[in-house]
């Protein structure tokens, strides 16, 4: 009994000494700043920064390879903290969110054919360029919702992707996932968007969608600073997003939406609480 | 006697009785021909006429762009009224030349044939390329490419595909019955091009009359006619080679890897026309059938004839079509409208009404293994489809997704109506995209 305790204990002791020695001898030096940066990152491993995970990004920041403002889920406060650790001036990138530029769900946009296949937008797009007449509209099969690491995208019962302003961190993962490029990035503060992605002429759009942009230029005439019409499609000039609101009521097809008034029909997301801008409040 | 065949596969109700006994009729000229510039696999032809031009029958209107490409010809004489994107069998609007026939049907000058015995194999290949001949089974792969095997891949057998295993289609069957000489002449020319002594014609046993006629015609010419078991996809290239020669084309390989070249009977007939008479490929035989059409028929169709015109010639529609398929029901492509024109690859047009197409919601996989049993490529469709749907592309590739021939047997037999072949096709696309990137 005693022999067993001693021999096993002895082996344990010897191994402990050897391991302890090896740990000291072969220790890899880690930049303390790297650890500190990793600490303040969101830990979402979303890849929005372009690095495979938060640890890799922390290392890149510590070596000076990456800018400190690439962590979109972390937002401004994380950028400040990283800048503080690295001793550089904080350059806050304005926070962005993803927007689905389409309101043409199944009742509102005409279908080209009845699709019964794999529930995936990329698979559907391969069959005669997708089951919607509109070449740019949301197919509503949820490929974007599946790649979103934050659960910020839902598909309404009528087949339209809607992005939550609260949950979206602007990681951009959904943007390349969409085969029709319906999802675009926009400044978080902008609440008014032209929700259409069709570059067809107005007369063609009218035939297949009740809520498509017909390029009538009314928005651009109402607020010339805030809207441009290119390739038969109006869009908000996001530098002047704060002036965009007056055109919402004037749009004849209601394809310009102010998210302050809530999400498209069928969405379960609660109406967003939009921060009141400092100047506007004063 | 047990008939030759391959392992796997299945036999869907073939419905060939609709049109099998109908002699080939020539479809009259429509008021407007729409000739797409993309009628073959490979680079689309390059336009070489302008709006307002007067073209003659057989005149080149699109030149081949690259090796895997063939020229496109006008199928009648008339005026080019438009050059614009028009509905195409792929579901997209693709560039097409619209021709208003003048009714004269005058051939372009300089059409002349030659005795194939006096031509070198290379000269015959050039004839075949210039005539715009593509695989007429429906795959539309340029024929001259298949007939130019690299030197390190010697060819010893020419296989002629007269199987026509797709249900409903009877175009090849009628061609073999009524135009045996053309087919036979084409086979002899193809043998000469490839320099092979051995040629085999595979015909499914459900066409005893065609087997009889062809056997009689081929006797003493070094061409063997082999009756094959009635099974789908007996006419798929790799399955046909396995059934006839016992050789298995390796994974990722081509028939030339086992010393075989496969050509369809329709292609053989077109080769005969091109070499002996100098005719370009401007018409083909197609079956218009299905419960949605009044009188199913086998038609000689000019390339560019809108499907509406074909259907009208067959007595019109019986009710509203719910599904239009170009090609066979297993591998054909569903069409969005009848405005699409028939092309060199159109082996048939099928029309179905509401209630004649099974529409069941997709259920869960019950692990019955039927898809695995019928798969002629010996892969596991259910596993690969599951991986493809989860975007686990590397795993799908590892399980042999690229060996899938997209015959649709798995989807046909699946009791849970899983869209297996579509999921695998999606996976194959992702694998190819990944290979391009790496």
PDB file of C-alpha atoms in Angstrom, chain B residues 7-261:
ATOM      1  CA  UNK B   7     -26.985  -1.984 -62.125  1.00  0.00           C
ATOM      2  CA  UNK B   8     -29.469   0.429 -60.544  1.00  0.00           C
ATOM      3  CA  UNK B   9     -32.013   2.544 -62.379  1.00  0.00           C
ATOM      4  CA  UNK B  10     -35.771   2.119 -62.575  1.00  0.00           C
ATOM      5  CA  UNK B  11     -38.588   1.948 -65.061  1.00  0.00           C
ATOM      6  CA  UNK B  12     -41.125   4.741 -64.879  1.00  0.00           C
ATOM      7  CA  UNK B  13     -44.323   4.280 -66.937  1.00  0.00           C
ATOM      8  CA  UNK B  14     -42.989   5.133 -70.371  1.00  0.00           C
ATOM      9  CA  UNK B  15     -46.174   6.481 -72.031  1.00  0.00           C
ATOM     10  CA  UNK B  16     -44.604   6.056 -75.437  1.00  0.00           C
ATOM     11  CA  UNK B  17     -47.836   4.657 -76.933  1.00  0.00           C
ATOM     12  CA  UNK B  18     -49.082   8.260 -77.295  1.00  0.00           C
ATOM     13  CA  UNK B  19     -46.798   8.870 -80.251  1.00  0.00           C
ATOM     14  CA  UNK B  20     -44.765   5.723 -80.999  1.00  0.00           C
ATOM     15  CA  UNK B  21     -46.879   4.797 -84.032  1.00  0.00           C
ATOM     16  CA  UNK B  22     -47.147   8.300 -85.483  1.00  0.00           C
ATOM     17  CA  UNK B  23     -45.054   8.790 -88.608  1.00  0.00           C
ATOM     18  CA  UNK B  24     -42.836  11.882 -88.708  1.00  0.00           C
ATOM     19  CA  UNK B  25     -44.698  14.926 -90.078  1.00  0.00           C
ATOM     20  CA  UNK B  26     -43.048  18.111 -91.240  1.00  0.00           C
ATOM     21  CA  UNK B  27     -44.096  21.095 -89.164  1.00  0.00           C
ATOM     22  CA  UNK B  28     -44.919  24.058 -91.450  1.00  0.00           C
ATOM     23  CA  UNK B  29     -42.962  27.296 -91.212  1.00  0.00           C
ATOM     24  CA  UNK B  30     -44.158  29.638 -88.467  1.00  0.00           C
ATOM     25  CA  UNK B  31     -44.729  33.350 -89.051  1.00  0.00           C
ATOM     26  CA  UNK B  32     -41.591  34.139 -87.140  1.00  0.00           C
ATOM     27  CA  UNK B  33     -38.503  32.112 -86.300  1.00  0.00           C
ATOM     28  CA  UNK B  34     -36.553  32.904 -83.136  1.00  0.00           C
ATOM     29  CA  UNK B  35     -33.069  31.451 -83.392  1.00  0.00           C
ATOM     30  CA  UNK B  36     -31.067  31.700 -80.158  1.00  0.00           C
ATOM     31  CA  UNK B  37     -27.303  32.153 -80.447  1.00  0.00           C
ATOM     32  CA  UNK B  38     -26.794  29.822 -77.469  1.00  0.00           C
ATOM     33  CA  UNK B  39     -27.912  26.370 -78.602  1.00  0.00           C
ATOM     34  CA  UNK B  40     -24.988  24.321 -77.413  1.00  0.00           C
ATOM     35  CA  UNK B  41     -22.823  23.792 -74.375  1.00  0.00           C
ATOM     36  CA  UNK B  42     -19.802  26.072 -74.567  1.00  0.00           C
ATOM     37  CA  UNK B  43     -19.309  29.642 -75.741  1.00  0.00           C
ATOM     38  CA  UNK B  44     -22.435  31.042 -77.499  1.00  0.00           C
ATOM     39  CA  UNK B  45     -22.049  31.828 -81.202  1.00  0.00           C
ATOM     40  CA  UNK B  46     -21.087  35.373 -82.183  1.00  0.00           C
ATOM     41  CA  UNK B  47     -23.632  37.324 -84.203  1.00  0.00           C
ATOM     42  CA  UNK B  48     -22.667  38.065 -87.816  1.00  0.00           C
ATOM     43  CA  UNK B  49     -25.852  39.523 -89.354  1.00  0.00           C
ATOM     44  CA  UNK B  50     -27.649  42.797 -88.691  1.00  0.00           C
ATOM     45  CA  UNK B  51     -31.271  43.838 -88.341  1.00  0.00           C
ATOM     46  CA  UNK B  52     -32.847  44.324 -91.753  1.00  0.00           C
ATOM     47  CA  UNK B  53     -30.506  41.860 -93.490  1.00  0.00           C
ATOM     48  CA  UNK B  54     -31.972  39.341 -95.875  1.00  0.00           C
ATOM     49  CA  UNK B  55     -30.713  35.880 -95.008  1.00  0.00           C
ATOM     50  CA  UNK B  56     -30.946  32.627 -96.909  1.00  0.00           C
ATOM     51  CA  UNK B  57     -31.671  29.129 -95.664  1.00  0.00           C
ATOM     52  CA  UNK B  58     -28.505  27.609 -94.273  1.00  0.00           C
ATOM     53  CA  UNK B  59     -26.654  30.935 -94.041  1.00  0.00           C
ATOM     54  CA  UNK B  60     -24.392  31.350 -91.005  1.00  0.00           C
ATOM     55  CA  UNK B  61     -25.919  33.930 -88.652  1.00  0.00           C
ATOM     56  CA  UNK B  62     -23.582  33.296 -85.719  1.00  0.00           C
ATOM     57  CA  UNK B  63     -19.955  32.192 -85.918  1.00  0.00           C
ATOM     58  CA  UNK B  64     -18.338  29.792 -83.464  1.00  0.00           C
ATOM     59  CA  UNK B  65     -16.358  31.475 -80.707  1.00  0.00           C
ATOM     60  CA  UNK B  66     -13.694  29.053 -79.505  1.00  0.00           C
ATOM     61  CA  UNK B  67     -13.120  25.314 -79.837  1.00  0.00           C
ATOM     62  CA  UNK B  68     -16.121  24.195 -77.768  1.00  0.00           C
ATOM     63  CA  UNK B  69     -18.562  26.173 -79.889  1.00  0.00           C
ATOM     64  CA  UNK B  70     -20.347  25.771 -83.220  1.00  0.00           C
ATOM     65  CA  UNK B  71     -21.836  28.183 -85.772  1.00  0.00           C
ATOM     66  CA  UNK B  72     -25.577  28.883 -85.893  1.00  0.00           C
ATOM     67  CA  UNK B  73     -27.454  28.935 -89.211  1.00  0.00           C
ATOM     68  CA  UNK B  74     -30.674  30.450 -90.455  1.00  0.00           C
ATOM     69  CA  UNK B  75     -33.351  27.763 -90.849  1.00  0.00           C
ATOM     70  CA  UNK B  76     -35.137  29.489 -93.732  1.00  0.00           C
ATOM     71  CA  UNK B  77     -34.776  32.479 -96.041  1.00  0.00           C
ATOM     72  CA  UNK B  78     -36.241  35.779 -94.946  1.00  0.00           C
ATOM     73  CA  UNK B  79     -35.637  39.105 -93.279  1.00  0.00           C
ATOM     74  CA  UNK B  80     -33.958  39.624 -89.918  1.00  0.00           C
ATOM     75  CA  UNK B  81     -36.606  41.669 -88.104  1.00  0.00           C
ATOM     76  CA  UNK B  82     -34.918  41.896 -84.721  1.00  0.00           C
ATOM     77  CA  UNK B  83     -31.853  40.940 -82.776  1.00  0.00           C
ATOM     78  CA  UNK B  84     -32.757  41.042 -79.120  1.00  0.00           C
ATOM     79  CA  UNK B  85     -32.998  38.947 -75.968  1.00  0.00           C
ATOM     80  CA  UNK B  86     -35.929  36.539 -76.243  1.00  0.00           C
ATOM     81  CA  UNK B  87     -37.243  33.821 -73.891  1.00  0.00           C
ATOM     82  CA  UNK B  88     -34.851  30.857 -74.029  1.00  0.00           C
ATOM     83  CA  UNK B  89     -35.171  27.277 -72.841  1.00  0.00           C
ATOM     84  CA  UNK B  90     -32.877  28.091 -69.910  1.00  0.00           C
ATOM     85  CA  UNK B  91     -35.558  30.365 -68.419  1.00  0.00           C
ATOM     86  CA  UNK B  92     -33.630  33.542 -69.092  1.00  0.00           C
ATOM     87  CA  UNK B  93     -33.961  35.965 -71.939  1.00  0.00           C
ATOM     88  CA  UNK B  94     -30.960  35.365 -74.190  1.00  0.00           C
ATOM     89  CA  UNK B  95     -29.811  37.022 -77.440  1.00  0.00           C
ATOM     90  CA  UNK B  96     -31.646  35.646 -80.466  1.00  0.00           C
ATOM     91  CA  UNK B  97     -32.042  36.435 -84.140  1.00  0.00           C
ATOM     92  CA  UNK B  98     -35.665  36.886 -85.158  1.00  0.00           C
ATOM     93  CA  UNK B  99     -36.374  36.022 -88.798  1.00  0.00           C
ATOM     94  CA  UNK B 100     -39.576  36.662 -90.767  1.00  0.00           C
ATOM     95  CA  UNK B 101     -39.660  33.933 -93.466  1.00  0.00           C
ATOM     96  CA  UNK B 102     -40.229  35.124 -97.052  1.00  0.00           C
ATOM     97  CA  UNK B 103     -41.834  31.798 -97.954  1.00  0.00           C
ATOM     98  CA  UNK B 104     -39.298  31.119-100.717  1.00  0.00           C
ATOM     99  CA  UNK B 105     -37.133  28.872 -98.556  1.00  0.00           C
ATOM    100  CA  UNK B 106     -34.144  29.431-100.864  1.00  0.00           C
ATOM    101  CA  UNK B 107     -30.878  27.805 -99.925  1.00  0.00           C
ATOM    102  CA  UNK B 108     -27.696  29.822 -99.627  1.00  0.00           C
ATOM    103  CA  UNK B 109     -25.290  29.293-102.540  1.00  0.00           C
ATOM    104  CA  UNK B 110     -22.393  26.927-102.206  1.00  0.00           C
ATOM    105  CA  UNK B 111     -24.154  24.078-100.420  1.00  0.00           C
ATOM    106  CA  UNK B 112     -22.571  20.921-101.690  1.00  0.00           C
ATOM    107  CA  UNK B 113     -21.731  17.586-100.277  1.00  0.00           C
ATOM    108  CA  UNK B 114     -18.937  15.144-100.934  1.00  0.00           C
ATOM    109  CA  UNK B 115     -18.425  11.446-100.894  1.00  0.00           C
ATOM    110  CA  UNK B 116     -17.098  10.739 -97.377  1.00  0.00           C
ATOM    111  CA  UNK B 117     -14.818   8.050 -98.842  1.00  0.00           C
ATOM    112  CA  UNK B 118     -12.801  10.780-100.574  1.00  0.00           C
ATOM    113  CA  UNK B 119     -12.453  12.997 -97.505  1.00  0.00           C
ATOM    114  CA  UNK B 120      -9.807  12.797 -94.805  1.00  0.00           C
ATOM    115  CA  UNK B 121     -11.010  12.379 -91.195  1.00  0.00           C
ATOM    116  CA  UNK B 122      -9.977  15.987 -90.485  1.00  0.00           C
ATOM    117  CA  UNK B 123     -11.982  17.260 -93.449  1.00  0.00           C
ATOM    118  CA  UNK B 124     -15.019  15.367 -92.183  1.00  0.00           C
ATOM    119  CA  UNK B 125     -14.532  16.816 -88.702  1.00  0.00           C
ATOM    120  CA  UNK B 126     -14.462  20.296 -90.216  1.00  0.00           C
ATOM    121  CA  UNK B 127     -17.681  19.526 -92.138  1.00  0.00           C
ATOM    122  CA  UNK B 128     -19.312  18.433 -88.882  1.00  0.00           C
ATOM    123  CA  UNK B 129     -18.151  21.558 -87.038  1.00  0.00           C
ATOM    124  CA  UNK B 130     -19.184  23.906 -89.831  1.00  0.00           C
ATOM    125  CA  UNK B 131     -22.633  22.297 -89.951  1.00  0.00           C
ATOM    126  CA  UNK B 132     -23.066  23.168 -86.275  1.00  0.00           C
ATOM    127  CA  UNK B 133     -23.696  19.599 -85.177  1.00  0.00           C
ATOM    128  CA  UNK B 134     -24.228  19.084 -81.468  1.00  0.00           C
ATOM    129  CA  UNK B 135     -25.286  16.093 -79.381  1.00  0.00           C
ATOM    130  CA  UNK B 136     -28.909  15.650 -80.386  1.00  0.00           C
ATOM    131  CA  UNK B 137     -29.873  13.571 -77.362  1.00  0.00           C
ATOM    132  CA  UNK B 138     -30.452  16.862 -75.595  1.00  0.00           C
ATOM    133  CA  UNK B 139     -27.070  17.586 -74.015  1.00  0.00           C
ATOM    134  CA  UNK B 140     -26.034  19.668 -77.085  1.00  0.00           C
ATOM    135  CA  UNK B 141     -22.302  19.123 -76.654  1.00  0.00           C
ATOM    136  CA  UNK B 142     -20.488  20.057 -79.902  1.00  0.00           C
ATOM    137  CA  UNK B 143     -19.963  16.792 -81.824  1.00  0.00           C
ATOM    138  CA  UNK B 144     -16.593  17.668 -83.371  1.00  0.00           C
ATOM    139  CA  UNK B 145     -15.043  18.010 -79.897  1.00  0.00           C
ATOM    140  CA  UNK B 146     -16.041  14.454 -78.992  1.00  0.00           C
ATOM    141  CA  UNK B 147     -14.663  13.269 -82.330  1.00  0.00           C
ATOM    142  CA  UNK B 148     -11.253  14.818 -81.657  1.00  0.00           C
ATOM    143  CA  UNK B 149      -9.863  12.636 -78.866  1.00  0.00           C
ATOM    144  CA  UNK B 150      -6.316  13.376 -77.661  1.00  0.00           C
ATOM    145  CA  UNK B 151      -3.634  11.079 -79.050  1.00  0.00           C
ATOM    146  CA  UNK B 152      -2.950   9.392 -75.726  1.00  0.00           C
ATOM    147  CA  UNK B 153      -6.573   8.183 -75.557  1.00  0.00           C
ATOM    148  CA  UNK B 154      -6.993   5.649 -78.370  1.00  0.00           C
ATOM    149  CA  UNK B 155     -10.604   4.916 -79.313  1.00  0.00           C
ATOM    150  CA  UNK B 156     -11.594   1.360 -80.166  1.00  0.00           C
ATOM    151  CA  UNK B 157     -15.390   1.424 -80.056  1.00  0.00           C
ATOM    152  CA  UNK B 158     -18.048   3.755 -81.359  1.00  0.00           C
ATOM    153  CA  UNK B 159     -21.276   3.497 -79.396  1.00  0.00           C
ATOM    154  CA  UNK B 160     -24.447   4.766 -81.022  1.00  0.00           C
ATOM    155  CA  UNK B 161     -27.214   5.714 -78.652  1.00  0.00           C
ATOM    156  CA  UNK B 162     -30.634   4.664 -79.880  1.00  0.00           C
ATOM    157  CA  UNK B 163     -31.899   3.916 -76.398  1.00  0.00           C
ATOM    158  CA  UNK B 164     -34.298   6.817 -75.853  1.00  0.00           C
ATOM    159  CA  UNK B 165     -35.020   5.772 -72.291  1.00  0.00           C
ATOM    160  CA  UNK B 166     -36.861   8.963 -71.328  1.00  0.00           C
ATOM    161  CA  UNK B 167     -40.613   8.331 -71.026  1.00  0.00           C
ATOM    162  CA  UNK B 168     -42.903   9.934 -73.651  1.00  0.00           C
ATOM    163  CA  UNK B 169     -40.170  10.614 -76.234  1.00  0.00           C
ATOM    164  CA  UNK B 170     -40.323   8.703 -79.511  1.00  0.00           C
ATOM    165  CA  UNK B 171     -38.313  10.942 -81.869  1.00  0.00           C
ATOM    166  CA  UNK B 172     -35.237   8.695 -82.041  1.00  0.00           C
ATOM    167  CA  UNK B 173     -37.468   5.635 -82.404  1.00  0.00           C
ATOM    168  CA  UNK B 174     -39.223   7.098 -85.458  1.00  0.00           C
ATOM    169  CA  UNK B 175     -35.942   8.328 -86.897  1.00  0.00           C
ATOM    170  CA  UNK B 176     -34.434   4.822 -86.781  1.00  0.00           C
ATOM    171  CA  UNK B 177     -37.591   3.354 -88.336  1.00  0.00           C
ATOM    172  CA  UNK B 178     -38.180   5.875 -91.100  1.00  0.00           C
ATOM    173  CA  UNK B 179     -34.738   7.210 -91.906  1.00  0.00           C
ATOM    174  CA  UNK B 180     -32.607   4.147 -91.337  1.00  0.00           C
ATOM    175  CA  UNK B 181     -30.322   4.935 -94.271  1.00  0.00           C
ATOM    176  CA  UNK B 182     -29.355   8.356 -92.957  1.00  0.00           C
ATOM    177  CA  UNK B 183     -28.584   6.948 -89.536  1.00  0.00           C
ATOM    178  CA  UNK B 184     -26.595   4.080 -90.999  1.00  0.00           C
ATOM    179  CA  UNK B 185     -24.628   6.362 -93.308  1.00  0.00           C
ATOM    180  CA  UNK B 186     -23.851   8.621 -90.335  1.00  0.00           C
ATOM    181  CA  UNK B 187     -22.547   5.665 -88.341  1.00  0.00           C
ATOM    182  CA  UNK B 188     -20.267   4.636 -91.203  1.00  0.00           C
ATOM    183  CA  UNK B 189     -18.914   8.197 -91.466  1.00  0.00           C
ATOM    184  CA  UNK B 190     -18.378   8.428 -87.702  1.00  0.00           C
ATOM    185  CA  UNK B 191     -16.521   5.110 -87.779  1.00  0.00           C
ATOM    186  CA  UNK B 192     -14.293   6.496 -90.510  1.00  0.00           C
ATOM    187  CA  UNK B 193     -13.573   9.724 -88.587  1.00  0.00           C
ATOM    188  CA  UNK B 194     -12.552   7.829 -85.474  1.00  0.00           C
ATOM    189  CA  UNK B 195     -10.802   5.068 -87.369  1.00  0.00           C
ATOM    190  CA  UNK B 196     -12.509   2.346 -85.353  1.00  0.00           C
ATOM    191  CA  UNK B 197     -13.465  -1.113 -86.555  1.00  0.00           C
ATOM    192  CA  UNK B 198     -16.127  -1.712 -83.946  1.00  0.00           C
ATOM    193  CA  UNK B 199     -19.471   0.035 -83.643  1.00  0.00           C
ATOM    194  CA  UNK B 200     -22.393  -0.888 -81.445  1.00  0.00           C
ATOM    195  CA  UNK B 201     -25.923   0.492 -81.553  1.00  0.00           C
ATOM    196  CA  UNK B 202     -27.780   0.186 -78.271  1.00  0.00           C
ATOM    197  CA  UNK B 203     -31.580   0.125 -78.559  1.00  0.00           C
ATOM    198  CA  UNK B 204     -34.019  -0.486 -75.703  1.00  0.00           C
ATOM    199  CA  UNK B 205     -36.012  -3.700 -76.108  1.00  0.00           C
ATOM    200  CA  UNK B 206     -39.308  -1.779 -76.076  1.00  0.00           C
ATOM    201  CA  UNK B 207     -38.693  -0.785 -79.710  1.00  0.00           C
ATOM    202  CA  UNK B 208     -38.666  -4.241 -81.390  1.00  0.00           C
ATOM    203  CA  UNK B 209     -39.514  -2.750 -84.794  1.00  0.00           C
ATOM    204  CA  UNK B 210     -36.540  -0.371 -84.654  1.00  0.00           C
ATOM    205  CA  UNK B 211     -34.242  -3.190 -83.538  1.00  0.00           C
ATOM    206  CA  UNK B 212     -35.413  -5.325 -86.445  1.00  0.00           C
ATOM    207  CA  UNK B 213     -34.993  -2.595 -89.067  1.00  0.00           C
ATOM    208  CA  UNK B 214     -31.626  -1.506 -87.760  1.00  0.00           C
ATOM    209  CA  UNK B 215     -30.301  -5.061 -87.433  1.00  0.00           C
ATOM    210  CA  UNK B 216     -31.270  -5.779 -91.015  1.00  0.00           C
ATOM    211  CA  UNK B 217     -29.652  -2.591 -92.271  1.00  0.00           C
ATOM    212  CA  UNK B 218     -26.444  -2.989 -90.279  1.00  0.00           C
ATOM    213  CA  UNK B 219     -25.866  -6.616 -91.241  1.00  0.00           C
ATOM    214  CA  UNK B 220     -22.445  -7.172 -92.788  1.00  0.00           C
ATOM    215  CA  UNK B 221     -21.195  -3.625 -92.118  1.00  0.00           C
ATOM    216  CA  UNK B 222     -19.310  -4.263 -88.901  1.00  0.00           C
ATOM    217  CA  UNK B 223     -22.045  -2.593 -86.906  1.00  0.00           C
ATOM    218  CA  UNK B 224     -23.681  -4.569 -84.138  1.00  0.00           C
ATOM    219  CA  UNK B 225     -27.201  -3.785 -82.914  1.00  0.00           C
ATOM    220  CA  UNK B 226     -27.660  -4.716 -79.256  1.00  0.00           C
ATOM    221  CA  UNK B 227     -31.108  -4.856 -77.640  1.00  0.00           C
ATOM    222  CA  UNK B 228     -30.924  -3.509 -74.084  1.00  0.00           C
ATOM    223  CA  UNK B 229     -33.118  -3.936 -71.033  1.00  0.00           C
ATOM    224  CA  UNK B 230     -35.936  -1.410 -70.708  1.00  0.00           C
ATOM    225  CA  UNK B 231     -34.683   0.749 -67.897  1.00  0.00           C
ATOM    226  CA  UNK B 232     -34.015   4.403 -67.174  1.00  0.00           C
ATOM    227  CA  UNK B 233     -31.317   5.888 -67.500  1.00  0.00           C
ATOM    228  CA  UNK B 234     -30.113   3.266 -69.981  1.00  0.00           C
ATOM    229  CA  UNK B 235     -29.336   6.051 -72.443  1.00  0.00           C
ATOM    230  CA  UNK B 236     -26.999   7.930 -70.114  1.00  0.00           C
ATOM    231  CA  UNK B 237     -23.523   7.837 -71.622  1.00  0.00           C
ATOM    232  CA  UNK B 238     -21.708   6.046 -68.799  1.00  0.00           C
ATOM    233  CA  UNK B 239     -24.556   3.580 -68.170  1.00  0.00           C
ATOM    234  CA  UNK B 240     -24.814   2.753 -71.867  1.00  0.00           C
ATOM    235  CA  UNK B 241     -21.075   2.059 -72.097  1.00  0.00           C
ATOM    236  CA  UNK B 242     -21.255  -0.180 -69.031  1.00  0.00           C
ATOM    237  CA  UNK B 243     -24.189  -2.121 -70.460  1.00  0.00           C
ATOM    238  CA  UNK B 244     -22.677  -2.557 -73.925  1.00  0.00           C
ATOM    239  CA  UNK B 245     -18.968  -3.005 -73.306  1.00  0.00           C
ATOM    240  CA  UNK B 246     -18.817  -3.921 -69.622  1.00  0.00           C
ATOM    241  CA  UNK B 247     -16.359  -1.090 -69.052  1.00  0.00           C
ATOM    242  CA  UNK B 248     -16.928   1.403 -66.298  1.00  0.00           C
ATOM    243  CA  UNK B 249     -15.969   5.001 -66.963  1.00  0.00           C
ATOM    244  CA  UNK B 250     -13.903   6.060 -63.934  1.00  0.00           C
ATOM    245  CA  UNK B 251     -15.131   8.737 -61.531  1.00  0.00           C
ATOM    246  CA  UNK B 252     -14.454  12.144 -63.031  1.00  0.00           C
ATOM    247  CA  UNK B 253     -13.477  10.493 -66.318  1.00  0.00           C
ATOM    248  CA  UNK B 254     -14.862  10.608 -69.830  1.00  0.00           C
ATOM    249  CA  UNK B 255     -15.906   7.787 -72.178  1.00  0.00           C
ATOM    250  CA  UNK B 256     -12.623   8.285 -74.080  1.00  0.00           C
ATOM    251  CA  UNK B 257     -10.797   7.105 -70.946  1.00  0.00           C
ATOM    252  CA  UNK B 258     -12.141   3.621 -71.681  1.00  0.00           C
ATOM    253  CA  UNK B 259     -11.656   4.001 -75.435  1.00  0.00           C
ATOM    254  CA  UNK B 260     -15.275   4.746 -76.329  1.00  0.00           C
ATOM    255  CA  UNK B 261     -17.063   7.608 -78.073  1.00  0.00           C
TER     256      UNK B 261
END
